[in-house]
Amino acid sequence: NQFLERLRALAVPMPTNLRAESESERSILVLGKKVVLTFTGLQLACLLTLWGLKLTPNLGMVFPAAIGLLMMIRAQLLPRLFKRRQLGVLDAGLGLKSKQPAVSKDDPEGGSQSEEETKTK
């Protein structure tokens, strides 16, 4: 889990040789510890809030609305706190990267064929 990896990377001192082993360590090197700590802290606050709502019997019915609130936080609040590039690095594990064409064994150059070219062969 990317969240847990970031927590571990923030808790453990960074290597002195600046060779990041995991994506979480790379994000700290690229963005800086303050940005990663802020993002991870917000995630932790949201997680603890949801957990508290779940454990409180009288507030359990609010839980679905809280999930909707998380989507609003991601769509409205985070772009104001972080730059697009920072969110791209922090959300990289969520599949938000641009898709690269797969390189097949038959085509070492990585060129993809359209459906029409495939049908004509």
PDB file of N, CA and C in Angstrom, residues 33-102:
ATOM      1  N   LYS A  33      10.424  16.484   1.748  1.00  0.00           N
ATOM      2  CA  LYS A  33       9.763  15.823   2.871  1.00  0.00           C
ATOM      3  C   LYS A  33       8.512  16.579   3.319  1.00  0.00           C
ATOM      4  N   LYS A  34       8.526  17.902   3.242  1.00  0.00           N
ATOM      5  CA  LYS A  34       7.396  18.708   3.716  1.00  0.00           C
ATOM      6  C   LYS A  34       6.131  18.423   2.916  1.00  0.00           C
ATOM      7  N   VAL A  35       6.244  18.358   1.596  1.00  0.00           N
ATOM      8  CA  VAL A  35       5.082  18.117   0.733  1.00  0.00           C
ATOM      9  C   VAL A  35       4.526  16.715   0.978  1.00  0.00           C
ATOM     10  N   VAL A  36       5.401  15.727   1.040  1.00  0.00           N
ATOM     11  CA  VAL A  36       4.967  14.346   1.250  1.00  0.00           C
ATOM     12  C   VAL A  36       4.357  14.199   2.641  1.00  0.00           C
ATOM     13  N   LEU A  37       4.948  14.851   3.631  1.00  0.00           N
ATOM     14  CA  LEU A  37       4.415  14.801   4.988  1.00  0.00           C
ATOM     15  C   LEU A  37       3.029  15.447   5.061  1.00  0.00           C
ATOM     16  N   THR A  38       2.831  16.570   4.382  1.00  0.00           N
ATOM     17  CA  THR A  38       1.527  17.232   4.365  1.00  0.00           C
ATOM     18  C   THR A  38       0.471  16.341   3.715  1.00  0.00           C
ATOM     19  N   PHE A  39       0.789  15.773   2.560  1.00  0.00           N
ATOM     20  CA  PHE A  39      -0.150  14.906   1.852  1.00  0.00           C
ATOM     21  C   PHE A  39      -0.492  13.672   2.690  1.00  0.00           C
ATOM     22  N   THR A  40       0.520  13.043   3.269  1.00  0.00           N
ATOM     23  CA  THR A  40       0.308  11.847   4.076  1.00  0.00           C
ATOM     24  C   THR A  40      -0.451  12.190   5.361  1.00  0.00           C
ATOM     25  N   GLY A  41      -0.181  13.347   5.933  1.00  0.00           N
ATOM     26  CA  GLY A  41      -0.913  13.784   7.116  1.00  0.00           C
ATOM     27  C   GLY A  41      -2.394  13.992   6.825  1.00  0.00           C
ATOM     28  N   LEU A  42      -2.703  14.578   5.667  1.00  0.00           N
ATOM     29  CA  LEU A  42      -4.106  14.733   5.269  1.00  0.00           C
ATOM     30  C   LEU A  42      -4.779  13.381   5.070  1.00  0.00           C
ATOM     31  N   GLN A  43      -4.063  12.458   4.458  1.00  0.00           N
ATOM     32  CA  GLN A  43      -4.614  11.116   4.286  1.00  0.00           C
ATOM     33  C   GLN A  43      -4.873  10.456   5.636  1.00  0.00           C
ATOM     34  N   LEU A  44      -3.946  10.607   6.559  1.00  0.00           N
ATOM     35  CA  LEU A  44      -4.105  10.012   7.877  1.00  0.00           C
ATOM     36  C   LEU A  44      -5.286  10.640   8.620  1.00  0.00           C
ATOM     37  N   ALA A  45      -5.445  11.959   8.515  1.00  0.00           N
ATOM     38  CA  ALA A  45      -6.571  12.635   9.161  1.00  0.00           C
ATOM     39  C   ALA A  45      -7.905  12.135   8.590  1.00  0.00           C
ATOM     40  N   CYS A  46      -7.978  11.970   7.278  1.00  0.00           N
ATOM     41  CA  CYS A  46      -9.205  11.452   6.657  1.00  0.00           C
ATOM     42  C   CYS A  46      -9.480  10.018   7.097  1.00  0.00           C
ATOM     43  N   LEU A  47      -8.440   9.200   7.166  1.00  0.00           N
ATOM     44  CA  LEU A  47      -8.600   7.814   7.600  1.00  0.00           C
ATOM     45  C   LEU A  47      -9.102   7.734   9.036  1.00  0.00           C
ATOM     46  N   LEU A  48      -8.505   8.527   9.916  1.00  0.00           N
ATOM     47  CA  LEU A  48      -8.924   8.520  11.316  1.00  0.00           C
ATOM     48  C   LEU A  48     -10.349   9.045  11.486  1.00  0.00           C
ATOM     49  N   THR A  49     -10.725  10.026  10.694  1.00  0.00           N
ATOM     50  CA  THR A  49     -12.098  10.543  10.738  1.00  0.00           C
ATOM     51  C   THR A  49     -13.088   9.469  10.316  1.00  0.00           C
ATOM     52  N   LEU A  50     -12.786   8.772   9.216  1.00  0.00           N
ATOM     53  CA  LEU A  50     -13.668   7.689   8.769  1.00  0.00           C
ATOM     54  C   LEU A  50     -13.751   6.568   9.799  1.00  0.00           C
ATOM     55  N   TRP A  51     -12.625   6.249  10.393  1.00  0.00           N
ATOM     56  CA  TRP A  51     -12.607   5.194  11.395  1.00  0.00           C
ATOM     57  C   TRP A  51     -13.460   5.596  12.608  1.00  0.00           C
ATOM     58  N   GLY A  52     -13.328   6.861  13.017  1.00  0.00           N
ATOM     59  CA  GLY A  52     -14.132   7.355  14.129  1.00  0.00           C
ATOM     60  C   GLY A  52     -15.620   7.331  13.818  1.00  0.00           C
ATOM     61  N   LEU A  53     -15.984   7.690  12.592  1.00  0.00           N
ATOM     62  CA  LEU A  53     -17.393   7.639  12.190  1.00  0.00           C
ATOM     63  C   LEU A  53     -17.915   6.207  12.198  1.00  0.00           C
ATOM     64  N   LYS A  54     -17.086   5.308  11.768  1.00  0.00           N
ATOM     65  CA  LYS A  54     -17.493   3.899  11.705  1.00  0.00           C
ATOM     66  C   LYS A  54     -17.700   3.308  13.099  1.00  0.00           C
ATOM     67  N   LEU A  55     -16.858   3.702  14.039  1.00  0.00           N
ATOM     68  CA  LEU A  55     -16.935   3.142  15.385  1.00  0.00           C
ATOM     69  C   LEU A  55     -18.053   3.751  16.237  1.00  0.00           C
ATOM     70  N   THR A  56     -18.508   4.948  15.866  1.00  0.00           N
ATOM     71  CA  THR A  56     -19.567   5.608  16.631  1.00  0.00           C
ATOM     72  C   THR A  56     -20.924   5.160  16.096  1.00  0.00           C
ATOM     73  N   PRO A  57     -21.714   4.444  16.907  1.00  0.00           N
ATOM     74  CA  PRO A  57     -22.990   3.901  16.411  1.00  0.00           C
ATOM     75  C   PRO A  57     -23.962   4.969  15.908  1.00  0.00           C
ATOM     76  N   ASN A  58     -24.036   6.104  16.583  1.00  0.00           N
ATOM     77  CA  ASN A  58     -24.996   7.138  16.182  1.00  0.00           C
ATOM     78  C   ASN A  58     -24.592   7.851  14.898  1.00  0.00           C
ATOM     79  N   LEU A  59     -23.314   7.833  14.562  1.00  0.00           N
ATOM     80  CA  LEU A  59     -22.832   8.535  13.365  1.00  0.00           C
ATOM     81  C   LEU A  59     -22.571   7.590  12.189  1.00  0.00           C
ATOM     82  N   GLY A  60     -22.868   6.321  12.351  1.00  0.00           N
ATOM     83  CA  GLY A  60     -22.618   5.350  11.292  1.00  0.00           C
ATOM     84  C   GLY A  60     -23.370   5.646  10.010  1.00  0.00           C
ATOM     85  N   MET A  61     -24.527   6.283  10.134  1.00  0.00           N
ATOM     86  CA  MET A  61     -25.324   6.594   8.946  1.00  0.00           C
ATOM     87  C   MET A  61     -24.704   7.717   8.118  1.00  0.00           C
ATOM     88  N   VAL A  62     -23.785   8.474   8.707  1.00  0.00           N
ATOM     89  CA  VAL A  62     -23.125   9.579   8.010  1.00  0.00           C
ATOM     90  C   VAL A  62     -21.959   9.066   7.158  1.00  0.00           C
ATOM     91  N   PHE A  63     -21.567   7.823   7.381  1.00  0.00           N
ATOM     92  CA  PHE A  63     -20.395   7.264   6.708  1.00  0.00           C
ATOM     93  C   PHE A  63     -20.437   7.402   5.179  1.00  0.00           C
ATOM     94  N   PRO A  64     -21.545   7.068   4.489  1.00  0.00           N
ATOM     95  CA  PRO A  64     -21.559   7.249   3.025  1.00  0.00           C
ATOM     96  C   PRO A  64     -21.375   8.704   2.595  1.00  0.00           C
ATOM     97  N   ALA A  65     -21.918   9.629   3.356  1.00  0.00           N
ATOM     98  CA  ALA A  65     -21.724  11.048   3.036  1.00  0.00           C
ATOM     99  C   ALA A  65     -20.263  11.443   3.223  1.00  0.00           C
ATOM    100  N   ALA A  66     -19.608  10.839   4.205  1.00  0.00           N
ATOM    101  CA  ALA A  66     -18.193  11.130   4.433  1.00  0.00           C
ATOM    102  C   ALA A  66     -17.344  10.647   3.262  1.00  0.00           C
ATOM    103  N   ILE A  67     -17.721   9.541   2.671  1.00  0.00           N
ATOM    104  CA  ILE A  67     -17.012   9.055   1.482  1.00  0.00           C
ATOM    105  C   ILE A  67     -17.167  10.071   0.342  1.00  0.00           C
ATOM    106  N   GLY A  68     -18.358  10.599   0.176  1.00  0.00           N
ATOM    107  CA  GLY A  68     -18.576  11.654  -0.826  1.00  0.00           C
ATOM    108  C   GLY A  68     -17.760  12.892  -0.516  1.00  0.00           C
ATOM    109  N   LEU A  69     -17.621  13.217   0.757  1.00  0.00           N
ATOM    110  CA  LEU A  69     -16.810  14.360   1.161  1.00  0.00           C
ATOM    111  C   LEU A  69     -15.339  14.137   0.800  1.00  0.00           C
ATOM    112  N   LEU A  70     -14.873  12.902   0.904  1.00  0.00           N
ATOM    113  CA  LEU A  70     -13.491  12.598   0.506  1.00  0.00           C
ATOM    114  C   LEU A  70     -13.263  12.893  -0.977  1.00  0.00           C
ATOM    115  N   MET A  71     -14.254  12.593  -1.786  1.00  0.00           N
ATOM    116  CA  MET A  71     -14.123  12.883  -3.226  1.00  0.00           C
ATOM    117  C   MET A  71     -14.077  14.392  -3.456  1.00  0.00           C
ATOM    118  N   MET A  72     -14.845  15.139  -2.691  1.00  0.00           N
ATOM    119  CA  MET A  72     -14.808  16.604  -2.807  1.00  0.00           C
ATOM    120  C   MET A  72     -13.446  17.149  -2.361  1.00  0.00           C
ATOM    121  N   ILE A  73     -12.912  16.577  -1.288  1.00  0.00           N
ATOM    122  CA  ILE A  73     -11.596  17.000  -0.812  1.00  0.00           C
ATOM    123  C   ILE A  73     -10.554  16.761  -1.898  1.00  0.00           C
ATOM    124  N   ARG A  74     -10.605  15.593  -2.545  1.00  0.00           N
ATOM    125  CA  ARG A  74      -9.627  15.265  -3.591  1.00  0.00           C
ATOM    126  C   ARG A  74      -9.784  16.171  -4.803  1.00  0.00           C
ATOM    127  N   ALA A  75     -11.015  16.474  -5.157  1.00  0.00           N
ATOM    128  CA  ALA A  75     -11.258  17.262  -6.363  1.00  0.00           C
ATOM    129  C   ALA A  75     -11.083  18.768  -6.143  1.00  0.00           C
ATOM    130  N   GLN A  76     -11.403  19.266  -4.952  1.00  0.00           N
ATOM    131  CA  GLN A  76     -11.401  20.709  -4.727  1.00  0.00           C
ATOM    132  C   GLN A  76     -10.252  21.204  -3.834  1.00  0.00           C
ATOM    133  N   LEU A  77     -10.008  20.522  -2.726  1.00  0.00           N
ATOM    134  CA  LEU A  77      -9.026  21.020  -1.759  1.00  0.00           C
ATOM    135  C   LEU A  77      -7.584  20.698  -2.155  1.00  0.00           C
ATOM    136  N   LEU A  78      -7.329  19.466  -2.527  1.00  0.00           N
ATOM    137  CA  LEU A  78      -5.944  19.080  -2.833  1.00  0.00           C
ATOM    138  C   LEU A  78      -5.334  19.866  -3.992  1.00  0.00           C
ATOM    139  N   PRO A  79      -6.067  20.171  -5.068  1.00  0.00           N
ATOM    140  CA  PRO A  79      -5.446  20.987  -6.123  1.00  0.00           C
ATOM    141  C   PRO A  79      -5.091  22.408  -5.658  1.00  0.00           C
ATOM    142  N   ARG A  80      -5.723  22.879  -4.596  1.00  0.00           N
ATOM    143  CA  ARG A  80      -5.366  24.199  -4.060  1.00  0.00           C
ATOM    144  C   ARG A  80      -4.139  24.142  -3.171  1.00  0.00           C
ATOM    145  N   LEU A  81      -3.912  23.001  -2.544  1.00  0.00           N
ATOM    146  CA  LEU A  81      -2.773  22.851  -1.642  1.00  0.00           C
ATOM    147  C   LEU A  81      -1.505  22.382  -2.346  1.00  0.00           C
ATOM    148  N   PHE A  82      -1.672  21.607  -3.416  1.00  0.00           N
ATOM    149  CA  PHE A  82      -0.533  21.026  -4.111  1.00  0.00           C
ATOM    150  C   PHE A  82      -0.594  21.390  -5.589  1.00  0.00           C
ATOM    151  N   LYS A  83       0.581  21.466  -6.197  1.00  0.00           N
ATOM    152  CA  LYS A  83       0.651  21.698  -7.638  1.00  0.00           C
ATOM    153  C   LYS A  83       0.286  20.416  -8.375  1.00  0.00           C
ATOM    154  N   ARG A  84      -0.076  20.568  -9.635  1.00  0.00           N
ATOM    155  CA  ARG A  84      -0.476  19.412 -10.454  1.00  0.00           C
ATOM    156  C   ARG A  84       0.643  18.372 -10.530  1.00  0.00           C
ATOM    157  N   ARG A  85       1.867  18.833 -10.670  1.00  0.00           N
ATOM    158  CA  ARG A  85       3.016  17.928 -10.748  1.00  0.00           C
ATOM    159  C   ARG A  85       3.177  17.141  -9.443  1.00  0.00           C
ATOM    160  N   GLN A  86       3.004  17.827  -8.313  1.00  0.00           N
ATOM    161  CA  GLN A  86       3.129  17.158  -7.025  1.00  0.00           C
ATOM    162  C   GLN A  86       2.064  16.072  -6.863  1.00  0.00           C
ATOM    163  N   LEU A  87       0.829  16.398  -7.221  1.00  0.00           N
ATOM    164  CA  LEU A  87      -0.239  15.399  -7.134  1.00  0.00           C
ATOM    165  C   LEU A  87       0.025  14.241  -8.094  1.00  0.00           C
ATOM    166  N   GLY A  88       0.605  14.534  -9.238  1.00  0.00           N
ATOM    167  CA  GLY A  88       0.936  13.472 -10.189  1.00  0.00           C
ATOM    168  C   GLY A  88       1.949  12.497  -9.619  1.00  0.00           C
ATOM    169  N   VAL A  89       2.939  13.025  -8.902  1.00  0.00           N
ATOM    170  CA  VAL A  89       3.946  12.160  -8.292  1.00  0.00           C
ATOM    171  C   VAL A  89       3.344  11.395  -7.119  1.00  0.00           C
ATOM    172  N   LEU A  90       2.554  12.069  -6.302  1.00  0.00           N
ATOM    173  CA  LEU A  90       1.967  11.420  -5.131  1.00  0.00           C
ATOM    174  C   LEU A  90       0.905  10.403  -5.507  1.00  0.00           C
ATOM    175  N   ASP A  91       0.185  10.623  -6.594  1.00  0.00           N
ATOM    176  CA  ASP A  91      -0.861   9.705  -7.042  1.00  0.00           C
ATOM    177  C   ASP A  91      -0.367   8.714  -8.082  1.00  0.00           C
ATOM    178  N   ALA A  92       0.940   8.647  -8.300  1.00  0.00           N
ATOM    179  CA  ALA A  92       1.472   7.801  -9.364  1.00  0.00           C
ATOM    180  C   ALA A  92       1.075   6.342  -9.190  1.00  0.00           C
ATOM    181  N   GLY A  93       0.984   5.880  -7.976  1.00  0.00           N
ATOM    182  CA  GLY A  93       0.624   4.494  -7.731  1.00  0.00           C
ATOM    183  C   GLY A  93      -0.827   4.177  -7.989  1.00  0.00           C
ATOM    184  N   LEU A  94      -1.634   5.194  -8.230  1.00  0.00           N
ATOM    185  CA  LEU A  94      -3.060   4.985  -8.451  1.00  0.00           C
ATOM    186  C   LEU A  94      -3.402   4.798  -9.922  1.00  0.00           C
ATOM    187  N   GLY A  95      -2.414   4.713 -10.785  1.00  0.00           N
ATOM    188  CA  GLY A  95      -2.675   4.491 -12.204  1.00  0.00           C
ATOM    189  C   GLY A  95      -3.037   5.757 -12.945  1.00  0.00           C
ATOM    190  N   LEU A  96      -2.650   6.932 -12.429  1.00  0.00           N
ATOM    191  CA  LEU A  96      -2.977   8.179 -13.088  1.00  0.00           C
ATOM    192  C   LEU A  96      -1.909   8.598 -14.089  1.00  0.00           C
ATOM    193  N   LYS A  97      -0.892   7.782 -14.245  1.00  0.00           N
ATOM    194  CA  LYS A  97       0.147   8.080 -15.230  1.00  0.00           C
ATOM    195  C   LYS A  97      -0.423   7.882 -16.634  1.00  0.00           C
ATOM    196  N   SER A  98       0.209   8.526 -17.597  1.00  0.00           N
ATOM    197  CA  SER A  98      -0.223   8.294 -18.962  1.00  0.00           C
ATOM    198  C   SER A  98       0.188   6.896 -19.377  1.00  0.00           C
ATOM    199  N   LYS A  99      -0.667   6.257 -20.130  1.00  0.00           N
ATOM    200  CA  LYS A  99      -0.403   4.870 -20.520  1.00  0.00           C
ATOM    201  C   LYS A  99       0.635   4.832 -21.633  1.00  0.00           C
ATOM    202  N   GLN A 100       1.646   4.009 -21.447  1.00  0.00           N
ATOM    203  CA  GLN A 100       2.672   3.815 -22.446  1.00  0.00           C
ATOM    204  C   GLN A 100       2.332   2.572 -23.250  1.00  0.00           C
ATOM    205  N   PRO A 101       2.574   2.579 -24.563  1.00  0.00           N
ATOM    206  CA  PRO A 101       2.297   1.379 -25.338  1.00  0.00           C
ATOM    207  C   PRO A 101       3.208   0.244 -24.909  1.00  0.00           C
ATOM    208  N   ALA A 102       2.637  -0.926 -24.838  1.00  0.00           N
ATOM    209  CA  ALA A 102       3.402  -2.098 -24.427  1.00  0.00           C
ATOM    210  C   ALA A 102       4.340  -2.520 -25.556  1.00  0.00           C
TER     211      ALA A 102
END
